[in-house]
CSV table of N, CA and C in Angstrom, one decimal:
chain,number,residue,atom,x,y,z
B,13,MET,N,0.8,-1.2,0.1
B,13,MET,CA,0.0,0.0,0.0
B,13,MET,C,0.9,1.2,0.0
B,14,ARG,N,0.5,2.2,-0.8
B,14,ARG,CA,1.4,3.5,-0.9
B,14,ARG,C,0.8,4.5,0.2
B,15,VAL,N,1.7,4.8,1.0
B,15,VAL,CA,1.3,5.9,2.0
B,15,VAL,C,2.4,6.9,2.1
B,16,LEU,N,2.1,8.0,2.2
B,16,LEU,CA,2.9,9.2,2.4
B,16,LEU,C,2.8,9.8,3.8
B,17,PRO,N,3.8,10.4,4.4
B,17,PRO,CA,3.7,11.0,5.7
B,17,PRO,C,2.9,12.4,5.5
B,18,LYS,N,2.3,12.7,6.5
B,18,LYS,CA,1.8,14.1,6.6
B,18,LYS,C,2.5,14.9,7.6
B,19,THR,N,2.5,16.2,7.6
B,19,THR,CA,3.1,16.9,8.7
B,19,THR,C,2.3,18.1,9.1
B,20,ASP,N,2.4,18.5,10.4
B,20,ASP,CA,1.6,19.7,10.8
B,20,ASP,C,2.6,20.8,11.4
B,21,VAL,N,3.9,20.7,11.2
B,21,VAL,CA,4.8,21.6,11.6
B,21,VAL,C,4.8,22.9,10.8
B,22,ASP,N,5.2,24.0,11.3
B,22,ASP,CA,5.1,25.3,10.6
B,22,ASP,C,6.2,25.3,9.4
B,23,TYR,N,7.3,24.7,9.6
B,23,TYR,CA,8.4,24.7,8.7
B,23,TYR,C,8.8,23.2,8.4
B,24,PRO,N,8.0,22.5,7.6
B,24,PRO,CA,8.4,21.0,7.5
B,24,PRO,C,9.7,20.9,6.7
B,25,PRO,N,10.2,19.6,6.8
B,25,PRO,CA,11.4,19.3,6.0
B,25,PRO,C,10.9,19.1,4.5
B,26,MET,N,11.8,18.9,3.6
B,26,MET,CA,11.5,18.6,2.3
B,26,MET,C,11.0,17.3,2.2
B,27,LEU,N,10.1,16.9,1.2
B,27,LEU,CA,9.6,15.7,0.9
B,27,LEU,C,10.0,15.3,-0.4
B,28,LEU,N,10.8,14.1,-0.4
B,28,LEU,CA,11.3,13.5,-1.6
B,28,LEU,C,10.8,12.0,-1.8
B,29,VAL,N,10.1,11.8,-2.9
B,29,VAL,CA,9.5,10.5,-3.1
B,29,VAL,C,10.4,9.8,-4.3
B,30,ARG,N,11.0,8.8,-4.2
B,30,ARG,CA,11.7,8.0,-5.2
B,30,ARG,C,10.6,7.1,-6.0
B,31,THR,N,10.6,7.4,-7.3
B,31,THR,CA,9.6,6.6,-8.0
B,31,THR,C,10.4,5.7,-9.2
B,32,ASP,N,11.6,5.8,-9.3
B,32,ASP,CA,12.4,5.0,-10.3
B,32,ASP,C,13.4,4.3,-9.5
B,33,TYR,N,13.4,3.0,-9.8
B,33,TYR,CA,14.4,2.0,-9.0
B,33,TYR,C,15.2,1.2,-9.9
B,34,ARG,N,15.5,1.7,-11.2
B,34,ARG,CA,16.3,1.1,-12.2
B,34,ARG,C,17.7,1.2,-12.0
B,35,ASP,N,18.2,2.3,-11.2
B,35,ASP,CA,19.6,2.6,-11.1
B,35,ASP,C,20.0,3.2,-9.8
B,36,ASP,N,20.4,2.3,-9.0
B,36,ASP,CA,20.8,2.8,-7.5
B,36,ASP,C,21.9,3.9,-7.6
B,37,ASP,N,22.9,3.8,-8.5
B,37,ASP,CA,23.9,4.8,-8.6
B,37,ASP,C,23.4,6.2,-8.9
B,38,ALA,N,22.4,6.1,-9.9
B,38,ALA,CA,21.6,7.5,-10.2
B,38,ALA,C,21.0,8.0,-9.0
B,39,TRP,N,20.4,7.2,-8.2
B,39,TRP,CA,19.7,7.6,-7.0
B,39,TRP,C,20.7,8.3,-6.0
B,40,GLN,N,21.8,7.7,-5.9
B,40,GLN,CA,22.9,8.2,-5.1
B,40,GLN,C,23.3,9.6,-5.6
B,41,ARG,N,23.4,9.8,-6.9
B,41,ARG,CA,23.7,11.0,-7.4
B,41,ARG,C,22.6,12.2,-7.1
B,42,VAL,N,21.4,11.7,-7.1
B,42,VAL,CA,20.4,12.7,-6.8
B,42,VAL,C,20.6,13.1,-5.3
B,43,LEU,N,20.7,12.1,-4.4
B,43,LEU,CA,21.0,12.4,-3.0
B,43,LEU,C,22.2,13.2,-2.8
B,44,ALA,N,23.2,13.0,-3.5
B,44,ALA,CA,24.5,13.7,-3.2
B,44,ALA,C,24.2,15.2,-3.7
B,45,ALA,N,23.4,15.4,-4.7
B,45,ALA,CA,23.1,16.8,-5.2
B,45,ALA,C,22.3,17.5,-4.1
B,46,LEU,N,21.3,16.8,-3.5
B,46,LEU,CA,20.5,17.4,-2.5
B,46,LEU,C,21.3,17.6,-1.2
B,47,ASP,N,22.4,16.9,-1.0
B,47,ASP,CA,23.1,16.9,0.2
B,47,ASP,C,24.1,18.2,0.3
B,48,ALA,N,24.3,18.8,-1.0
B,48,ALA,CA,25.2,20.0,-1.0
B,48,ALA,C,24.5,21.1,-0.4
B,49,PRO,N,25.2,21.9,0.5
B,49,PRO,CA,24.6,23.0,1.1
B,49,PRO,C,24.1,24.0,0.3
B,50,TRP,N,23.0,24.6,0.4
B,50,TRP,CA,22.5,25.7,-0.4
B,50,TRP,C,22.9,27.0,0.1
B,51,VAL,N,23.5,27.8,-0.8
B,51,VAL,CA,24.0,29.2,-0.5
B,51,VAL,C,22.8,30.2,-0.7
B,52,PHE,N,22.2,30.7,0.4
B,52,PHE,CA,21.1,31.6,0.1
B,52,PHE,C,21.5,33.1,0.5
B,53,ASP,N,22.5,33.3,1.4
B,53,ASP,CA,22.9,34.7,1.7
B,53,ASP,C,24.4,34.6,2.0
B,54,GLU,N,25.3,35.0,1.1
B,54,GLU,CA,26.7,35.0,1.4
B,54,GLU,C,27.1,36.0,2.4
B,55,ASP,N,26.3,37.0,2.7
B,55,ASP,CA,26.6,38.0,3.8
B,55,ASP,C,26.2,37.5,5.1
B,56,ASP,N,25.6,36.4,5.2
B,56,ASP,CA,25.1,35.9,6.5
B,56,ASP,C,26.3,35.4,7.2
B,57,GLU,N,26.2,35.3,8.6
B,57,GLU,CA,27.3,35.0,9.5
B,57,GLU,C,27.9,33.6,9.2
B,58,ASP,N,27.1,32.7,8.6
B,58,ASP,CA,27.6,31.3,8.4
B,58,ASP,C,27.8,31.2,6.8
B,59,ASN,N,28.0,32.3,6.2
B,59,ASN,CA,28.1,32.3,4.7
B,59,ASN,C,26.7,31.9,4.0
B,60,GLY,N,25.8,32.0,4.7
B,60,GLY,CA,24.5,31.6,4.1
B,60,GLY,C,24.2,30.3,3.6
B,61,ARG,N,25.0,29.3,4.1
B,61,ARG,CA,24.9,27.9,3.7
B,61,ARG,C,23.8,27.1,4.7
B,62,LEU,N,23.0,26.5,4.0
B,62,LEU,CA,21.8,25.9,4.6
B,62,LEU,C,21.7,24.4,4.0
B,63,LYS,N,21.4,23.5,4.9
B,63,LYS,CA,21.1,22.1,4.5
B,63,LYS,C,19.7,21.8,4.9
B,64,GLU,N,18.8,21.7,4.1
B,64,GLU,CA,17.4,21.4,4.5
B,64,GLU,C,17.3,20.0,5.0
B,65,ASP,N,16.5,19.7,5.9
B,65,ASP,CA,16.2,18.3,6.4
B,65,ASP,C,15.2,17.7,5.3
B,66,ILE,N,15.4,16.5,4.9
B,66,ILE,CA,14.8,15.9,3.8
B,66,ILE,C,14.1,14.6,4.5
B,67,VAL,N,12.8,14.3,4.2
B,67,VAL,CA,12.1,13.2,4.4
B,67,VAL,C,12.1,12.4,3.1
B,68,ARG,N,12.9,11.2,3.1
B,68,ARG,CA,13.1,10.5,1.9
B,68,ARG,C,12.1,9.3,1.9
B,69,VAL,N,11.2,9.2,0.9
B,69,VAL,CA,10.4,8.0,0.8
B,69,VAL,C,11.0,7.1,-0.4
B,70,ASP,N,11.7,6.2,0.2
B,70,ASP,CA,12.4,5.1,-0.7
B,70,ASP,C,12.0,3.9,-0.5
B,71,ASP,N,10.7,3.6,-1.1
B,71,ASP,CA,10.0,2.4,-0.9
B,71,ASP,C,9.6,2.0,-2.3
B,72,PRO,N,10.0,0.7,-2.8
B,72,PRO,CA,9.5,0.2,-4.1
B,72,PRO,C,8.2,0.2,-4.4
B,73,ALA,N,7.3,0.3,-3.4
B,73,ALA,CA,5.9,0.4,-3.6
B,73,ALA,C,5.5,1.6,-4.4
B,74,TRP,N,6.5,2.7,-4.5
B,74,TRP,CA,6.2,3.9,-5.2
B,74,TRP,C,6.8,3.8,-6.6
B,75,ALA,N,7.4,2.7,-7.1
B,75,ALA,CA,7.9,2.5,-8.3
B,75,ALA,C,6.9,2.9,-9.4
B,76,ASP,N,7.3,3.7,-10.3
B,76,ASP,CA,6.5,4.3,-11.4
B,76,ASP,C,5.4,5.0,-11.0
B,77,ALA,N,5.2,5.6,-9.9
B,77,ALA,CA,4.2,6.5,-9.4
B,77,ALA,C,4.2,7.7,-10.1
B,78,THR,N,3.0,8.2,-10.4
B,78,THR,CA,2.9,9.6,-11.1
B,78,THR,C,2.6,10.6,-10.1
B,79,PRO,N,2.7,12.0,-10.5
B,79,PRO,CA,2.4,13.0,-9.6
B,79,PRO,C,0.9,12.9,-9.1
B,80,PHE,N,0.0,12.4,-9.9
B,80,PHE,CA,-1.4,12.1,-9.5
B,80,PHE,C,-1.4,11.1,-8.5
B,81,ASP,N,-0.7,10.0,-8.5
B,81,ASP,CA,-0.6,9.0,-7.5
B,81,ASP,C,-0.1,9.6,-6.1
B,82,VAL,N,0.9,10.4,-6.3
B,82,VAL,CA,1.4,11.1,-5.1
B,82,VAL,C,0.5,12.0,-4.4
B,83,LEU,N,-0.1,12.9,-5.2
B,83,LEU,CA,-1.2,13.7,-4.6
B,83,LEU,C,-2.4,13.0,-4.1
B,84,ALA,N,-2.8,11.9,-4.7
B,84,ALA,CA,-3.9,11.1,-4.2
B,84,ALA,C,-3.5,10.5,-2.8
B,85,ALA,N,-2.3,10.0,-2.7
B,85,ALA,CA,-1.8,9.7,-1.3
B,85,ALA,C,-1.9,10.6,-0.3
B,86,LEU,N,-1.4,11.8,-0.7
B,86,LEU,CA,-1.3,12.9,0.2
B,86,LEU,C,-2.8,13.4,0.7
B,87,THR,N,-3.7,13.2,-0.2
B,87,THR,CA,-5.1,13.6,0.2
B,87,THR,C,-5.8,12.5,0.9
B,88,ALA,N,-5.3,11.2,0.9
B,88,ALA,CA,-6.1,10.2,1.5
B,88,ALA,C,-6.3,10.3,2.9
B,89,THR,N,-7.4,9.9,3.3
B,89,THR,CA,-7.8,9.8,4.8
B,89,THR,C,-7.3,8.5,5.3
B,90,GLU,N,-7.5,8.3,6.5
B,90,GLU,CA,-7.0,7.0,7.1
B,90,GLU,C,-7.7,5.8,6.6
B,91,ASP,N,-9.0,6.0,6.0
B,91,ASP,CA,-9.7,4.9,5.4
B,91,ASP,C,-9.4,4.7,3.9
B,92,GLY,N,-8.4,5.5,3.4
B,92,GLY,CA,-7.9,5.4,2.1
B,92,GLY,C,-8.5,6.3,1.0
B,93,ALA,N,-9.7,6.9,1.5
B,93,ALA,CA,-10.4,7.8,0.5
B,93,ALA,C,-9.7,9.2,0.4
B,94,GLY,N,-9.6,9.7,-0.8
B,94,GLY,CA,-9.1,11.1,-1.0
B,94,GLY,C,-10.1,12.1,-0.9
B,95,ASP,N,-9.8,13.4,-0.4
B,95,ASP,CA,-10.7,14.4,-0.3
B,95,ASP,C,-10.4,15.6,-1.1
B,96,GLY,N,-9.3,15.5,-1.9
B,96,GLY,CA,-9.0,16.6,-2.8
B,96,GLY,C,-8.3,17.9,-2.2
B,97,GLU,N,-8.1,17.8,-1.0
B,97,GLU,CA,-7.5,19.0,-0.3
B,97,GLU,C,-6.2,18.7,0.2
B,98,ALA,N,-5.3,18.5,-0.7
B,98,ALA,CA,-3.9,18.0,-0.4
B,98,ALA,C,-3.2,19.1,0.6
B,99,SER,N,-3.2,20.3,0.1
B,99,SER,CA,-2.5,21.2,1.0
B,99,SER,C,-2.9,21.4,2.4
B,100,ALA,N,-4.3,21.5,2.6
B,100,ALA,CA,-4.7,21.5,4.0
B,100,ALA,C,-4.5,20.3,4.8
B,101,GLU,N,-4.5,19.1,4.1
B,101,GLU,CA,-4.4,17.9,4.8
B,101,GLU,C,-2.9,17.4,5.0
B,102,CYS,N,-2.1,17.6,4.1
B,102,CYS,CA,-0.8,17.1,4.2
B,102,CYS,C,0.3,17.9,4.9
B,103,GLY,N,0.2,19.2,4.7
B,103,GLY,CA,1.1,20.2,5.3
B,103,GLY,C,2.4,20.4,4.6
B,104,TRP,N,2.6,19.8,3.4
B,104,TRP,CA,3.9,19.9,2.6
B,104,TRP,C,3.7,21.2,1.6
B,105,PRO,N,4.6,22.0,1.7
B,105,PRO,CA,4.4,23.1,0.5
B,105,PRO,C,4.8,22.7,-0.8
B,106,VAL,N,5.6,21.7,-1.0
B,106,VAL,CA,6.0,21.1,-2.3
B,106,VAL,C,6.4,19.7,-2.2
B,107,VAL,N,6.2,18.9,-3.1
B,107,VAL,CA,6.7,17.5,-3.1
B,107,VAL,C,7.6,17.3,-4.2
B,108,PHE,N,8.7,16.7,-4.1
B,108,PHE,CA,9.6,16.4,-5.0
B,108,PHE,C,9.7,14.9,-5.4
B,109,LEU,N,9.6,14.6,-6.7
B,109,LEU,CA,9.7,13.3,-7.1
B,109,LEU,C,11.0,13.0,-7.9
B,110,ALA,N,11.7,12.0,-7.4
B,110,ALA,CA,12.9,11.4,-8.1
B,110,ALA,C,12.4,10.4,-9.1
B,111,ASP,N,12.0,10.7,-10.3
B,111,ASP,CA,11.4,9.9,-11.3
B,111,ASP,C,12.6,9.3,-12.2
B,112,ARG,N,12.0,8.7,-13.3
B,112,ARG,CA,13.0,8.2,-14.3
B,112,ARG,C,13.7,9.3,-15.0
B,113,ALA,N,13.3,10.4,-15.3
B,113,ALA,CA,14.0,11.5,-16.0
B,113,ALA,C,14.9,12.1,-15.0
B,114,SER,N,14.7,12.0,-13.7
B,114,SER,CA,15.5,12.7,-12.7
B,114,SER,C,16.9,11.9,-12.7
B,115,MET,N,16.9,10.6,-13.0
B,115,MET,CA,17.9,9.6,-12.9
B,115,MET,C,18.8,9.5,-14.2
B,116,GLU,N,18.2,10.0,-15.3
B,116,GLU,CA,18.9,9.9,-16.6
B,116,GLU,C,19.7,10.9,-17.1
B,117,GLY,N,19.7,12.2,-16.8
B,117,GLY,CA,20.6,13.2,-17.3
B,117,GLY,C,21.9,13.2,-16.6
B,118,ALA,N,22.8,14.0,-17.2
B,118,ALA,CA,24.1,14.1,-16.8
B,118,ALA,C,24.0,14.8,-15.4
B,119,GLU,N,23.1,15.7,-15.2
B,119,GLU,CA,22.9,16.5,-13.9
B,119,GLU,C,21.6,16.0,-13.4
B,120,PRO,N,21.5,15.6,-12.1
B,120,PRO,CA,20.2,15.1,-11.5
B,120,PRO,C,19.1,16.3,-11.5
B,121,THR,N,17.9,15.9,-11.8
B,121,THR,CA,16.8,16.8,-11.6
B,121,THR,C,15.7,16.2,-10.7
B,122,LEU,N,14.6,16.9,-10.4
B,122,LEU,CA,13.6,16.4,-9.7
B,122,LEU,C,12.3,17.0,-10.3
B,123,LEU,N,11.2,16.3,-10.1
B,123,LEU,CA,9.8,16.9,-10.6
B,123,LEU,C,9.2,17.5,-9.4
B,124,ALA,N,9.0,18.7,-9.5
B,124,ALA,CA,8.4,19.5,-8.4
B,124,ALA,C,7.0,19.4,-8.7
B,125,VAL,N,6.1,19.1,-7.6
B,125,VAL,CA,4.7,18.9,-7.6
B,125,VAL,C,4.1,19.8,-6.5
B,126,SER,N,3.1,20.6,-6.9
B,126,SER,CA,2.5,21.3,-5.8
B,126,SER,C,1.3,20.6,-5.2
B,127,PRO,N,1.2,20.4,-3.9
B,127,PRO,CA,0.1,19.8,-3.3
B,127,PRO,C,-1.1,20.7,-3.1
B,128,ASP,N,-1.0,22.0,-3.4
B,128,ASP,CA,-2.1,22.9,-3.3
B,128,ASP,C,-3.2,22.6,-4.3
B,129,PRO,N,-4.4,22.4,-3.9
B,129,PRO,CA,-5.5,22.0,-4.9
B,129,PRO,C,-5.9,23.3,-5.6
B,130,GLU,N,-5.6,24.5,-5.3
B,130,GLU,CA,-5.9,25.6,-6.1
B,130,GLU,C,-4.7,26.0,-7.1
B,131,GLU,N,-3.7,25.2,-7.0
B,131,GLU,CA,-2.5,25.5,-7.9
B,131,GLU,C,-2.9,25.2,-9.4
B,132,GLN,N,-2.7,26.1,-10.3
B,132,GLN,CA,-2.9,25.9,-11.7
B,132,GLN,C,-1.7,25.5,-12.5
B,133,THR,N,-0.5,25.5,-11.8
B,133,THR,CA,0.7,25.1,-12.6
B,133,THR,C,0.9,23.6,-12.5
B,134,ALA,N,1.1,23.1,-13.7
B,134,ALA,CA,1.4,21.6,-13.7
B,134,ALA,C,2.8,21.4,-13.1
B,135,PRO,N,3.1,20.1,-12.6
B,135,PRO,CA,4.4,19.7,-12.2
B,135,PRO,C,5.5,20.0,-13.2
B,136,TYR,N,6.7,20.4,-12.8
B,136,TYR,CA,7.7,20.8,-13.8
B,136,TYR,C,9.1,20.3,-13.2
B,137,ARG,N,10.1,20.2,-14.1
B,137,ARG,CA,11.4,19.6,-13.8
B,137,ARG,C,12.2,20.8,-13.3
B,138,ILE,N,13.1,20.6,-12.2
B,138,ILE,CA,14.1,21.6,-11.7
B,138,ILE,C,15.3,20.9,-11.4
B,139,PRO,N,16.5,21.6,-11.5
B,139,PRO,CA,17.8,21.0,-11.2
B,139,PRO,C,17.9,20.6,-9.7
B,140,ALA,N,18.4,19.4,-9.4
B,140,ALA,CA,18.4,19.0,-8.0
B,140,ALA,C,19.5,19.7,-7.2
B,141,LEU,N,20.5,20.4,-7.8
B,141,LEU,CA,21.5,20.9,-7.0
B,141,LEU,C,21.1,22.0,-6.0
B,142,GLU,N,20.4,23.0,-6.5
B,142,GLU,CA,20.1,24.2,-5.6
B,142,GLU,C,18.6,24.5,-5.6
B,143,THR,N,17.9,24.4,-6.7
B,143,THR,CA,16.5,24.7,-6.9
B,143,THR,C,15.6,24.1,-5.8
B,144,PRO,N,15.7,22.9,-5.5
B,144,PRO,CA,14.8,22.3,-4.5
B,144,PRO,C,14.8,23.1,-3.1
B,145,HIS,N,16.0,23.3,-2.7
B,145,HIS,CA,16.2,24.0,-1.4
B,145,HIS,C,15.7,25.3,-1.5
B,146,ALA,N,15.9,26.2,-2.5
B,146,ALA,CA,15.4,27.5,-2.6
B,146,ALA,C,13.8,27.5,-2.6
B,147,MET,N,13.4,26.5,-3.5
B,147,MET,CA,11.9,26.5,-3.8
B,147,MET,C,11.2,26.0,-2.4
B,148,HIS,N,11.6,25.0,-1.8
B,148,HIS,CA,11.1,24.5,-0.5
B,148,HIS,C,11.1,25.7,0.5
B,149,CYS,N,12.2,26.3,0.7
B,149,CYS,CA,12.3,27.3,1.7
B,149,CYS,C,11.3,28.5,1.5
B,150,ASN,N,11.3,29.0,0.2
B,150,ASN,CA,10.4,30.1,-0.1
B,150,ASN,C,8.9,29.6,-0.2
B,151,LEU,N,8.5,28.5,-0.5
B,151,LEU,CA,7.1,28.0,-0.4
B,151,LEU,C,6.8,27.8,1.0
B,152,ALA,N,7.7,27.2,1.8
B,152,ALA,CA,7.3,27.0,3.3
B,152,ALA,C,7.0,28.3,4.1
B,153,ILE,N,7.7,29.4,3.7
B,153,ILE,CA,7.5,30.7,4.4
B,153,ILE,C,6.5,31.7,3.7
B,154,ALA,N,6.0,31.1,2.6
B,154,ALA,CA,4.9,31.8,1.6
B,154,ALA,C,5.6,33.2,1.0
B,155,ASN,N,6.9,33.0,0.9
B,155,ASN,CA,7.6,34.1,0.2
B,155,ASN,C,7.4,34.2,-1.3
B,156,MET,N,7.1,33.1,-1.9
B,156,MET,CA,7.0,32.9,-3.4
B,156,MET,C,5.9,31.9,-3.7
B,157,ASP,N,5.5,32.0,-4.9
B,157,ASP,CA,4.5,31.0,-5.3
B,157,ASP,C,5.1,29.8,-6.2
B,158,PHE,N,4.5,28.7,-6.3
B,158,PHE,CA,4.9,27.5,-6.9
B,158,PHE,C,5.4,28.0,-8.5
B,159,ASP,N,4.6,28.7,-9.1
B,159,ASP,CA,4.8,29.0,-10.5
B,159,ASP,C,6.0,29.9,-10.7
B,160,GLU,N,6.4,30.5,-9.6
B,160,GLU,CA,7.5,31.5,-9.8
B,160,GLU,C,9.0,30.8,-10.0
B,161,PHE,N,9.0,29.5,-9.8
B,161,PHE,CA,10.2,28.8,-10.1
B,161,PHE,C,10.4,28.1,-11.4
B,162,GLY,N,9.6,28.4,-12.3
B,162,GLY,CA,9.8,27.9,-13.6
B,162,GLY,C,8.6,27.2,-14.3
B,163,GLY,N,7.5,27.2,-13.5
B,163,GLY,CA,6.3,26.4,-14.0
B,163,GLY,C,5.6,27.0,-15.2
């Protein structure tokens, strides 16, 4: 059964769902890109370097899952029914998928998916090195909107 965690904290960690299990080395490259500190303000006392906490869903049950599958799991109630209100129910500002395309390029990418039921922007691909950190941070504090990152 496909289950995703929900959160109710004000600033949740990043949520990363692995949906491709063909190449473990490629998965490690994605994780390495996400492990690099994000430079958000070089004038800050710690040189503006930040590493976001990441909740990694690395379960073969999610193999070949689509953004729709992920959103359905985020909206599912305990009895398995979805209510269509992902953002209000799950607490995540954005969900990142490590899908087949994420693993294939020279540079790892992720598929960014908005759990906001009012979002009109379709999921889109972003570089895994810096963009997920900037996107997650700005969406979590409501500083920017999902479509401002390239949608």
